[in-house]
Amino acid sequence: MPVTAAVPVAPAAPVTRLPPRAPVNPYLRLLTLPGARAFTLGNLLARLPMGMFGVSALVMIAGAYGSYALAGAVGAVGMGAGALTAPWIARLVDRYGQARIAVPATVHAVLGRLALLLCAHAQAPAWTLFVTTALTATAPNTGGMSRARWAYLLKDDPDALHTANAFEQAADELCFMLGPVLAAFLCSALFPEAGTLVAAVLFLAGVLFFAAQRATEPPAAPRATGGSPVRAPGVPALLAVFLATGAVFGAMEVVTLAYVDGPAAGPVLALQAAGSCAAGLAYGRARRSPRLAGCLAALTALMALPLLAALTGSLLTLAGALLVAGMAIAPTMVTGMTLVQRLTPPDRLNEGMTLAVTALLGGIAAGSAAGGWLAEHAPAPPYGFLAPVTAAALALLLCLVTRPDRPRVPAAAGGRA
C-alpha cells in the first residue's frame, strides 16, 4: 500500500465480509478472505525456520568445536540480542510498513546466519561466533506481522479474530514441534551445517513471499498517534504476566530434558506442543473465551500433572501428563495475544505484540536458568518439575493483582470494551 511521507492517507476499509457460501469450518472460512491464503502460506514458510535455527546452531557449533557449553552460550547471546532489537524492528514496521522493513531486516539476519555458518565450518575463533550470531538479531517477528494482518482485516469481527488468533497460536506450536525434528534430521542425514542453510533459505523465501502480499498489509503510520504500547493502560501488567508465563515454558523444557536424559526426551517434550496445538484449534472454535485469569488458573493446575507423573517414575505417564498439560498453553496465549491487540494503539500493533514476545523470551531464559538449577540441586529429579508450576502460579498471582484483562482503555488508544 502507498505510504506518504507526511500525513498518511486513509486506506480503503479492509474486506471483512465472508463470501455467501463460506465453509462452515471457522478456519476454512478465514482462508476465504481475499489474500488470506497467500499471506498465511508465506508466513508459515517463514515461521518454520524459527523452530530450526536453535537446534541447527547447537548441532553445528557443538560438532565443530566439541563444546555444548560454547554452543549454548552462543545461542543465549543470539536470543538476548534478538530480544533487545525486536521492539525497535517492530516499531519501524509500524511506521514504514511490513514490506519496507521486513525484507531488508530479513536479508541482514540471513547474512548473519550464513556468516555464523562459515565461521563454524572454518572453526574460526570462538569470539567470531558471538559476533556473527548478534548480526541475526534483526529478524522480524513474522508471527506478530501475521497477527497484525488478521487484526486489520477482522477488526469489526471479534469472533473471527478470536479464531484467527487461535490459528496463529496453533501454527506457532506446529512450527516449533516440526522445526527441531527437521533440523536434527538435516544435520544428521546431510552435514552439520545443513539445518542452518535450509532454515536460512526458507526464512528468506517465506518473508519475501509474505511481504509481496501488499493487499492485506496494514497501513503504515509515519506519525504514530497512540504513543508507546508500554504506556497503554494494562499493557505493563500484561507484559509482566507474559514474562512469568514464558518462565513456565523455559523451565518445563529444561527439567523435562534433564529428567528423561536420553533420545526419548525430544519426542516426549514434543507431546506438550502437540497438546497445545490441538487445544488451540479447539479453542478457536469457541464463541466465548474466558478471561486471562481463568486460563492461567487452568495452566497452573495442569502444570502440576507432570510433577505428579514424574513422582511415579513412569516415562509413559509423564508423556501423557505433558500432553494434557500442553492443552492449557494455547488458550492462555490466544487470550493474552487478544488482549495485546485490544490494549495496543492500532498504529503500534506490531510493536505491542513484539513486546509481548520479547517478554515471553525473557521469561523463557529465566525459566531455563531456574529449571536447570532446580533440576541439578533438587533432592530428587522429579522435584525439578516444581519450577514450571511455581512460574505458572506466579503468572496467575500477577494477573489477579494487576488485572490487565480489566483495564479502562481510552477510546483514542484504539481499545475495545
XYZ file of C-alpha atoms in Angstrom:
417
model
C 0.000 0.000 0.000
C 1.299 3.525 -0.765
C 2.676 5.438 2.197
C 3.085 9.217 2.184
C 5.995 10.900 3.817
C 3.831 13.216 5.909
C 0.219 12.614 6.843
C -0.866 9.057 5.875
C -3.762 8.729 3.513
C -6.607 6.698 4.975
C -6.684 3.328 3.208
C -9.781 1.680 1.947
C -11.601 -0.366 4.550
C -10.439 -3.980 4.586
C -12.733 -6.657 3.270
C -14.102 -8.460 6.324
C -17.295 -9.969 4.981
C -17.087 -13.637 4.182
C -18.443 -14.960 0.893
C -22.106 -16.130 0.950
C -21.079 -19.769 0.545
C -18.208 -19.704 3.014
C -17.360 -23.087 4.607
C -18.887 -23.952 7.964
C -15.473 -24.708 9.470
C -14.282 -21.395 11.008
C -10.657 -21.941 9.957
C -11.579 -22.636 6.356
C -13.800 -19.556 6.453
C -10.823 -17.427 7.424
C -8.965 -18.556 4.336
C -11.823 -17.405 2.079
C -10.912 -13.782 2.818
C -9.171 -12.216 -0.212
C -5.415 -12.623 0.116
C -5.569 -14.661 3.349
C -4.264 -17.888 1.860
C -1.286 -16.208 0.233
C -0.003 -14.309 3.267
C -0.689 -17.317 5.531
C 1.367 -19.604 3.298
C 4.261 -17.164 3.179
C 4.185 -16.624 6.915
C 4.135 -20.335 7.715
C 7.104 -20.827 5.410
C 8.955 -18.026 7.200
C 7.944 -19.197 10.661
C 9.073 -22.826 10.371
C 12.800 -21.851 10.499
C 12.218 -20.229 13.897
C 11.993 -23.740 15.289
C 15.026 -24.863 13.302
C 17.684 -22.226 13.959
C 18.338 -23.078 17.622
C 18.814 -26.814 17.183
C 20.751 -26.326 13.937
C 23.212 -23.919 15.536
C 23.601 -26.162 18.571
C 24.462 -29.212 16.470
C 26.666 -27.219 14.093
C 28.741 -25.476 16.780
C 28.961 -28.446 19.136
C 30.109 -30.648 16.280
C 32.758 -28.194 15.110
C 34.131 -27.159 18.497
C 33.241 -30.159 20.659
C 31.588 -27.951 23.269
C 27.912 -27.815 24.125
C 28.710 -25.060 26.614
C 30.006 -22.858 23.805
C 27.018 -23.707 21.608
C 24.613 -22.870 24.422
C 26.370 -19.590 25.169
C 26.239 -18.541 21.517
C 22.534 -19.367 21.413
C 21.905 -17.333 24.565
C 23.689 -14.305 23.088
C 21.635 -14.585 19.910
C 18.386 -14.764 21.868
C 19.377 -11.851 24.073
C 20.347 -9.684 21.112
C 17.077 -10.513 19.387
C 15.083 -9.589 22.483
C 16.789 -6.178 22.570
C 16.281 -5.321 18.911
C 12.859 -6.880 18.259
C 10.745 -3.983 19.631
C 12.721 -1.463 17.552
C 12.306 -3.537 14.386
C 8.583 -3.796 15.110
C 8.316 -0.025 15.640
C 9.887 0.540 12.229
C 7.422 -1.958 10.730
C 4.517 0.007 12.197
C 5.952 3.299 10.983
C 7.045 2.365 7.458
C 5.116 -0.799 6.640
C 5.797 -4.518 6.798
C 7.319 -4.940 3.343
C 9.670 -1.946 3.526
C 11.228 -3.068 6.818
C 10.819 -6.847 6.977
C 12.620 -7.579 3.718
C 15.919 -5.728 4.406
C 15.830 -6.812 8.065
C 15.456 -10.440 6.979
C 18.271 -10.177 4.418
C 20.548 -8.803 7.137
C 19.584 -11.600 9.536
C 20.074 -14.298 6.885
C 23.526 -12.929 6.046
C 24.317 -13.169 9.755
C 23.233 -16.813 9.769
C 25.420 -17.556 6.781
C 28.362 -15.772 8.412
C 27.841 -17.871 11.537
C 27.771 -20.994 9.376
C 31.057 -20.081 7.671
C 32.758 -19.289 10.964
C 31.661 -22.598 12.483
C 32.681 -24.547 9.375
C 36.125 -22.931 9.380
C 36.418 -23.322 13.173
C 37.180 -19.639 13.497
C 37.965 -18.179 16.939
C 35.068 -18.528 19.340
C 34.511 -14.765 19.591
C 33.514 -14.673 15.914
C 30.555 -16.912 16.706
C 29.229 -14.407 19.234
C 29.696 -11.504 16.819
C 28.011 -13.223 13.883
C 25.097 -14.543 15.932
C 24.431 -10.990 17.105
C 24.036 -9.980 13.455
C 20.956 -12.218 13.216
C 19.082 -10.060 15.728
C 17.321 -8.046 13.005
C 14.981 -10.940 12.151
C 11.414 -9.549 12.195
C 8.638 -11.074 14.259
C 6.824 -12.920 11.480
C 4.116 -14.240 13.767
C 3.373 -10.736 15.005
C 3.111 -9.387 11.463
C 0.654 -12.131 10.561
C -1.465 -11.412 13.644
C -1.401 -7.727 12.751
C -2.854 -8.548 9.329
C -5.666 -10.552 10.865
C -6.367 -7.734 13.332
C -6.568 -5.284 10.417
C -8.767 -7.483 8.239
C -11.081 -8.595 11.052
C -11.207 -5.514 13.252
C -15.025 -5.459 13.010
C -15.472 -9.205 13.623
C -14.181 -10.177 17.101
C -15.350 -13.802 16.791
C -13.399 -14.330 13.577
C -10.388 -12.547 15.080
C -10.511 -14.931 18.041
C -10.433 -17.856 15.604
C -7.538 -16.262 13.698
C -5.530 -15.811 16.893
C -6.132 -19.448 17.791
C -4.981 -20.474 14.323
C -1.800 -18.421 14.720
C -1.036 -19.990 18.090
C -1.588 -23.474 16.692
C 0.744 -22.588 13.822
C 3.389 -21.496 16.337
C 3.144 -24.794 18.176
C 3.256 -26.786 14.946
C 6.345 -24.963 13.677
C 8.187 -25.353 16.972
C 7.205 -29.013 17.056
C 8.306 -29.830 13.499
C 11.216 -27.384 13.211
C 13.616 -29.077 15.646
C 12.827 -32.502 14.186
C 13.541 -31.295 10.635
C 16.707 -29.526 11.752
C 18.045 -32.573 13.564
C 17.314 -34.765 10.540
C 19.068 -32.427 8.104
C 22.138 -32.035 10.324
C 22.497 -35.770 10.848
C 21.494 -37.049 7.404
C 23.395 -34.479 5.310
C 26.051 -32.375 7.046
C 26.186 -30.353 10.297
C 25.563 -27.019 8.564
C 22.573 -28.284 6.537
C 19.969 -27.291 9.120
C 21.144 -23.684 9.282
C 21.462 -23.434 5.495
C 17.981 -24.798 4.746
C 16.413 -22.713 7.524
C 18.011 -19.530 6.167
C 16.722 -20.209 2.653
C 13.205 -20.993 3.898
C 13.170 -17.888 6.089
C 14.194 -15.556 3.281
C 11.809 -17.121 0.757
C 8.912 -17.047 3.204
C 9.381 -13.402 4.165
C 9.748 -12.335 0.516
C 6.520 -14.123 -0.421
C 4.715 -12.783 2.657
C 5.847 -9.212 2.042
C 4.731 -9.405 -1.592
C 1.091 -9.728 -0.480
C 0.518 -5.976 -0.260
C -3.305 -6.058 -0.455
C -3.619 -7.413 3.094
C -0.798 -5.355 4.626
C -1.944 -2.972 7.391
C -1.394 0.707 6.560
C 1.797 2.296 7.814
C 1.622 5.101 10.358
C 4.529 7.506 9.727
C 3.231 9.664 12.552
C 2.052 7.385 15.329
C -0.673 8.959 17.434
C -1.261 6.343 20.091
C 2.053 6.606 21.938
C 4.240 3.739 23.042
C 2.372 0.493 23.784
C 4.147 0.335 27.138
C 2.201 3.442 28.189
C -1.180 2.000 27.241
C -3.371 1.071 30.229
C -2.981 -2.555 31.178
C -0.001 -3.289 28.924
C 2.792 -3.128 31.569
C 0.855 -5.523 33.789
C 0.197 -7.803 30.839
C 3.897 -7.861 29.927
C 4.730 -8.910 33.487
C 2.264 -11.780 33.147
C 3.857 -12.776 29.830
C 7.286 -12.735 31.492
C 6.144 -15.182 34.168
C 4.319 -17.304 31.589
C 7.470 -17.570 29.490
C 9.262 -18.912 32.570
C 6.780 -21.815 32.563
C 7.861 -22.844 29.063
C 11.591 -22.403 29.667
C 11.537 -24.317 32.940
C 9.422 -27.176 31.572
C 11.761 -27.747 28.631
C 14.911 -27.900 30.736
C 13.547 -30.029 33.571
C 11.964 -32.489 31.123
C 15.219 -32.889 29.194
C 17.114 -33.320 32.463
C 14.642 -35.851 33.826
C 14.337 -38.022 30.715
C 18.023 -37.624 29.751
C 18.050 -39.685 26.580
C 16.854 -39.928 22.987
C 13.243 -40.135 24.143
C 13.430 -36.623 25.604
C 12.646 -34.868 22.332
C 9.522 -36.858 21.422
C 8.248 -36.720 25.000
C 8.663 -32.952 25.108
C 7.041 -32.596 21.675
C 3.838 -34.043 23.122
C 3.376 -30.828 25.094
C 3.441 -28.827 21.861
C 1.062 -31.337 20.273
C -1.407 -30.924 23.120
C -1.178 -27.150 22.848
C -1.707 -27.249 19.078
C -4.819 -29.438 19.387
C -6.242 -27.335 22.202
C -5.576 -24.133 20.287
C -7.545 -25.344 17.281
C -10.439 -26.416 19.518
C -10.290 -23.144 21.444
C -10.580 -21.155 18.241
C -13.983 -22.711 17.546
C -15.377 -21.470 20.861
C -17.503 -18.358 20.585
C -16.708 -17.115 24.052
C -13.277 -17.039 25.604
C -12.571 -16.932 29.348
C -10.599 -14.178 30.949
C -6.845 -14.439 31.190
C -7.010 -15.235 34.912
C -9.155 -18.289 34.196
C -6.694 -19.529 31.582
C -3.767 -19.050 33.959
C -5.625 -20.914 36.716
C -6.064 -23.858 34.349
C -2.392 -23.594 33.336
C -1.286 -23.709 36.971
C -3.449 -26.725 37.721
C -2.391 -28.705 34.654
C 1.300 -27.912 35.110
C 1.127 -29.893 38.343
C 0.397 -33.060 36.356
C 3.982 -33.594 35.062
C 5.238 -33.276 38.647
C 2.820 -35.939 39.864
C 3.630 -38.134 36.856
C 7.388 -37.826 37.430
C 6.919 -38.987 41.002
C 5.564 -42.287 39.663
C 8.781 -42.919 37.733
C 6.851 -43.924 34.602
C 8.010 -42.305 31.363
C 4.732 -43.188 29.671
C 2.767 -41.475 32.437
C 4.960 -38.395 32.128
C 4.387 -38.288 28.362
C 0.621 -38.372 28.882
C 0.831 -35.688 31.560
C 2.812 -33.396 29.260
C 0.244 -33.912 26.508
C -2.587 -32.872 28.837
C -0.592 -30.025 30.415
C 0.143 -28.606 26.979
C -3.577 -28.167 26.378
C -3.587 -25.146 28.695
C -0.839 -23.322 26.795
C -2.566 -22.284 23.572
C -5.762 -20.938 25.222
C -3.607 -18.872 27.573
C -1.510 -17.486 24.739
C -4.514 -16.795 22.487
C -6.278 -14.907 25.268
C -3.123 -12.973 26.098
C -2.416 -12.012 22.479
C -6.034 -10.952 22.005
C -5.609 -8.652 24.991
C -2.452 -7.216 23.451
C -4.388 -6.447 20.261
C -7.180 -4.817 22.258
C -4.955 -2.704 24.502
C -2.321 -1.611 21.995
C -2.829 1.536 19.869
C -3.649 0.407 16.313
C -0.666 2.225 14.819
C 1.714 0.405 17.189
C 0.233 -3.094 16.922
C 3.390 -4.811 15.607
C 5.421 -3.198 18.370
C 2.914 -4.199 21.043
C 2.851 -7.845 20.020
C 6.631 -7.935 19.666
C 6.974 -6.566 23.200
C 4.795 -9.454 24.343
C 7.023 -11.938 22.518
C 10.108 -10.257 23.996
C 8.643 -10.640 27.482
C 7.996 -14.308 26.742
C 11.586 -14.810 25.571
C 12.900 -13.121 28.694
C 10.739 -15.419 30.781
C 11.912 -18.471 28.847
C 15.538 -17.544 29.542
C 14.843 -17.005 33.250
C 12.793 -20.192 33.457
C 15.522 -22.188 31.746
C 18.081 -20.961 34.265
C 15.802 -21.623 37.240
C 14.741 -25.016 35.929
C 18.329 -26.048 35.270
C 19.397 -25.040 38.779
C 16.489 -26.863 40.379
C 16.983 -29.979 38.258
C 20.599 -30.136 39.410
C 20.143 -29.248 43.084
C 16.731 -30.725 43.914
C 16.794 -33.647 46.376
C 15.242 -35.882 43.689
C 14.887 -35.471 39.882
C 11.063 -35.238 39.890
C 11.171 -32.105 42.041
C 12.607 -30.165 39.118
C 9.024 -30.002 37.834
C 8.248 -27.640 40.709
C 9.788 -24.838 38.618
C 7.099 -24.631 35.892
C 4.298 -24.996 38.471
C 5.742 -22.145 40.528
C 6.128 -19.933 37.456
C 2.521 -20.590 36.426
C 1.307 -19.740 39.925
C 3.331 -16.512 39.813
C 1.749 -15.572 36.478
C -1.707 -16.222 37.938
C -0.923 -14.139 41.024
C 0.333 -11.237 38.920
C -2.809 -11.376 36.803
C -5.112 -11.413 39.838
C -3.283 -8.494 41.465
C -2.823 -6.242 38.418
C -5.956 -7.267 36.454
C -4.620 -6.492 32.958
C -7.762 -8.041 31.475
C -9.993 -5.375 33.011
C -8.354 -2.016 32.339
C -10.204 1.076 31.271
C -8.945 1.721 27.778
C -9.430 5.228 26.351
C -11.164 5.278 23.009
C -8.249 7.188 21.490
C -5.969 4.284 22.268
C -7.877 2.037 19.988
C -9.121 -0.364 22.630
C -12.489 -2.053 22.595
C -14.532 -2.729 25.666
